[in-house]
């Protein structure tokens, strides 16, 4: 089996997907903009060959790289980046090289545009926020009159929480129009809830073979815009109502042979969209949860999701065991904030629970923080106490 993996060096944990494929006997060909000598030894040993391009943004260069691999090794059976940023390019490459194991360009609108995602969520019977595609101030004010302040504004085709704003009054709306660019934006009613996720690996028949979920205690939008510390965890189990919604969404979006990260609101009070304690759809991401979070899933479930994904790609199934279930909590610190405990004091106090800690790549630090501590903890109360202690700031 011949597999092309786009950008295997970033995020830096993605070499593990390549290792899983190589473990299964696949030929793994990497395409990236990082010089070969700068690749990690682990990644080099996980690739059959690597093709460097000057820029992954240059489609012609990436096209020639795929063509080179086909000329040398034969047809490509699977092509993937597992990266939100490259989904549309992945789809175009599949179409141009007749690779049928993945999304094609005609599938992209429903998985990239937030307004189109809502229609698919609705098909699955999942409630979603009311929305308005931003046109002019008058149109936005008419929508706000219907739903009230605050409202959320973000790019209709965007990645993560970048350029996501909370509009609390007309002055905020004026400021938004002064700064907005020409790309399409979507305006949504504000939903009072905690963001949770359904993370799953879907087999070739569209059935989930592994399921987990994370919970972000604070608003991702506020963490990014206000540079707050990050508190995100993989929970020890997936609530049944959330699991059922996730599975319904998998069917509605026609997902096959992918790892997905679907986001939902867990409502904290009764509101138009639903009762407190129920779930509503936010958006879908047709890729793994971001950055190091797949590794957190491994720690929480004593398994290897990178290998499970590779098993699905190569064999169509996986029998990788899942072990004990615990919370795996990520505490992300910001360089711009001052904390009560030093790094050394955190490591000493939680030496039995912390399983990893590291600086974060600047491209991912926007969401996760500049330095992260990962800890496995047995209970929800232990998680909260851990966050209170590790992220306590000096007054």
XYZ file of N, CA, C and O in Angstrom, residues 96-164:
276
model
N -7.191 15.077 -8.515
C -6.286 15.158 -9.661
C -5.552 13.851 -9.914
O -5.165 13.562 -11.063
N -5.359 13.034 -8.851
C -4.638 11.771 -9.020
C -5.549 10.549 -8.849
O -5.064 9.439 -8.700
N -6.858 10.790 -8.874
C -7.839 9.703 -8.839
C -7.640 8.791 -7.616
O -7.668 7.562 -7.728
N -7.446 9.428 -6.464
C -7.338 8.714 -5.185
C -8.715 8.773 -4.537
O -9.181 9.843 -4.157
N -9.382 7.637 -4.424
C -10.802 7.623 -4.049
C -11.043 7.392 -2.558
O -12.182 7.301 -2.123
N -9.978 7.284 -1.776
C -10.124 6.966 -0.353
C -10.085 8.232 0.493
O -9.192 8.416 1.329
N -11.031 9.134 0.297
C -11.064 10.355 1.091
C -11.969 11.390 0.476
O -12.525 11.207 -0.613
N -12.140 12.513 1.180
C -12.981 13.593 0.694
C -12.416 14.184 -0.596
O -11.199 14.294 -0.778
N -13.319 14.599 -1.487
C -12.993 15.251 -2.738
C -13.453 16.707 -2.683
O -14.169 17.103 -1.745
N -13.064 17.549 -3.645
C -13.433 18.965 -3.563
C -14.925 19.233 -3.385
O -15.308 20.173 -2.680
N -15.771 18.405 -4.006
C -17.211 18.660 -3.857
C -17.715 18.415 -2.444
O -18.813 18.863 -2.079
N -16.931 17.709 -1.628
C -17.313 17.463 -0.235
C -16.905 18.596 0.695
O -17.357 18.652 1.845
N -16.040 19.487 0.229
C -15.431 20.473 1.112
C -16.396 21.509 1.705
O -16.276 21.854 2.888
N -17.353 22.056 0.945
C -18.192 23.097 1.545
C -18.862 22.683 2.849
O -18.884 23.452 3.812
N -19.372 21.459 2.922
C -20.106 21.057 4.120
C -19.194 20.773 5.309
O -19.662 20.698 6.448
N -17.887 20.604 5.051
C -16.982 20.325 6.163
C -16.041 21.485 6.458
O -15.280 21.431 7.424
N -16.083 22.543 5.640
C -15.221 23.696 5.876
C -15.993 24.963 6.225
O -15.493 25.805 6.972
N -17.205 25.122 5.703
C -17.976 26.332 5.970
C -18.937 26.085 7.129
O -19.755 25.164 7.087
N -18.835 26.911 8.151
C -19.625 26.702 9.362
C -21.120 26.785 9.088
O -21.918 26.086 9.721
N -21.516 27.634 8.138
C -22.938 27.729 7.799
C -23.440 26.430 7.175
O -24.579 26.007 7.420
N -22.602 25.763 6.388
C -23.012 24.507 5.758
C -22.978 23.348 6.764
O -23.756 22.395 6.651
N -22.070 23.419 7.740
C -22.035 22.398 8.785
C -23.370 22.346 9.529
O -23.846 21.270 9.894
N -23.952 23.508 9.761
C -25.201 23.567 10.532
C -26.318 22.793 9.832
O -27.132 22.134 10.483
N -26.345 22.872 8.510
C -27.372 22.140 7.765
C -27.202 20.637 7.953
O -28.192 19.899 8.101
N -25.954 20.168 7.975
C -25.713 18.741 8.173
C -26.035 18.313 9.603
O -26.587 17.225 9.818
N -25.677 19.140 10.559
C -26.061 18.857 11.942
C -27.590 18.747 12.049
O -28.129 17.843 12.701
N -28.281 19.679 11.402
C -29.742 19.664 11.454
C -30.295 18.382 10.829
O -31.283 17.813 11.312
N -29.657 17.908 9.744
C -30.076 16.645 9.120
C -29.997 15.486 10.101
O -30.763 14.524 10.018
N -29.037 15.582 11.013
C -28.851 14.526 12.007
C -29.746 14.731 13.232
O -29.658 13.960 14.194
N -30.600 15.756 13.195
C -31.492 16.025 14.322
C -30.807 16.705 15.494
O -31.286 16.645 16.629
N -29.676 17.365 15.229
C -28.893 18.014 16.277
C -29.185 19.515 16.252
O -29.019 20.167 15.220
N -29.631 20.098 17.373
C -29.926 21.541 17.393
C -28.667 22.373 17.219
O -27.586 21.983 17.667
N -28.803 23.521 16.562
C -27.666 24.421 16.334
C -28.107 25.862 16.582
O -29.300 26.184 16.584
N -27.128 26.728 16.766
C -27.396 28.149 16.979
C -27.969 28.785 15.722
O -27.604 28.418 14.598
N -28.866 29.752 15.901
C -29.331 30.550 14.776
C -28.152 31.354 14.233
O -27.250 31.748 14.993
N -28.149 31.618 12.935
C -27.010 32.332 12.368
C -27.444 33.264 11.248
O -28.558 33.180 10.717
N -26.529 34.151 10.907
C -26.730 35.119 9.835
C -25.398 35.287 9.114
O -24.377 35.527 9.760
N -25.396 35.140 7.795
C -24.181 35.398 7.030
C -24.005 36.909 6.914
O -24.886 37.611 6.407
N -22.897 37.395 7.426
C -22.685 38.838 7.550
C -22.741 39.502 6.175
O -22.034 39.091 5.247
N -23.611 40.517 6.080
C -23.713 41.302 4.859
C -23.333 42.756 5.165
O -22.215 43.172 4.948
N -24.291 43.521 5.726
C -24.005 44.902 6.115
C -24.498 45.126 7.538
O -25.078 44.229 8.172
N -24.266 46.314 8.046
C -24.617 46.596 9.436
C -26.119 46.454 9.663
O -26.553 45.916 10.690
N -26.899 46.910 8.719
C -28.358 46.849 8.887
C -28.834 45.404 8.977
O -29.696 45.057 9.798
N -28.286 44.547 8.127
C -28.661 43.138 8.179
C -28.270 42.500 9.501
O -29.022 41.690 10.064
N -27.100 42.843 10.012
C -26.645 42.298 11.290
C -27.510 42.797 12.436
O -27.846 42.036 13.348
N -27.873 44.077 12.397
C -28.717 44.629 13.463
C -30.095 43.967 13.459
O -30.681 43.727 14.531
N -30.597 43.637 12.276
C -31.884 42.950 12.207
C -31.785 41.566 12.842
O -32.697 41.126 13.555
N -30.676 40.876 12.609
C -30.467 39.559 13.229
C -30.325 39.701 14.743
O -30.915 38.925 15.510
N -29.571 40.698 15.186
C -29.366 40.907 16.621
C -30.675 41.254 17.316
O -30.919 40.845 18.457
N -31.539 41.973 16.615
C -32.837 42.288 17.198
C -33.631 41.016 17.479
O -34.405 40.932 18.438
N -33.409 39.998 16.671
C -34.118 38.734 16.846
C -33.521 37.900 17.973
O -34.255 37.292 18.755
N -32.178 37.864 18.094
C -31.547 36.957 19.065
C -30.994 37.673 20.289
O -30.740 37.053 21.325
N -30.779 38.992 20.187
C -30.230 39.752 21.305
C -28.720 39.700 21.382
O -28.073 38.830 20.786
N -28.159 40.663 22.118
C -26.717 40.640 22.405
C -26.449 39.677 23.561
O -27.324 39.465 24.399
N -25.253 39.106 23.653
C -24.157 39.197 22.687
C -24.374 38.234 21.524
O -25.190 37.311 21.611
N -23.597 38.442 20.459
C -23.540 37.493 19.354
C -22.069 37.172 19.088
O -21.178 37.905 19.518
N -21.849 36.078 18.402
C -20.495 35.659 18.051
C -20.300 35.862 16.551
O -21.172 35.512 15.753
N -19.143 36.421 16.184
C -18.793 36.596 14.772
C -17.466 35.902 14.514
O -16.517 36.035 15.303
N -17.400 35.155 13.414
C -16.164 34.454 13.064
C -16.162 34.177 11.567
O -17.226 34.228 10.918
N -14.993 33.865 10.997
C -14.956 33.514 9.570
C -15.811 32.283 9.298
O -15.783 31.321 10.069
N -16.554 32.313 8.195
C -17.376 31.155 7.861
C -16.499 29.959 7.509
O -16.863 28.811 7.770
N -15.332 30.215 6.962
C -14.361 29.170 6.679
C -13.093 29.537 7.435
O -12.232 30.255 6.933
N -12.993 29.068 8.660
C -11.859 29.429 9.503
C -11.342 28.232 10.265
O -11.998 27.197 10.350
N -10.154 28.383 10.842
C -9.507 27.313 11.595
C -9.397 27.726 13.049
O -8.884 28.807 13.358
N -9.891 26.883 13.949
C -9.791 27.168 15.377
C -10.588 28.398 15.761
O -11.620 28.719 15.168
N -10.087 29.113 16.776
C -10.787 30.294 17.288
C -10.206 31.586 16.730
O -10.503 32.674 17.234
N -9.382 31.486 15.682
C -8.751 32.669 15.124
C -9.812 33.615 14.568
O -10.722 33.208 13.840
N -9.707 34.907 14.935
C -10.600 35.957 14.435
C -12.051 35.740 14.871
O -12.985 36.142 14.170
N -12.248 35.099 16.014
C -13.585 34.912 16.574
C -13.828 35.967 17.643
O -13.003 36.153 18.540
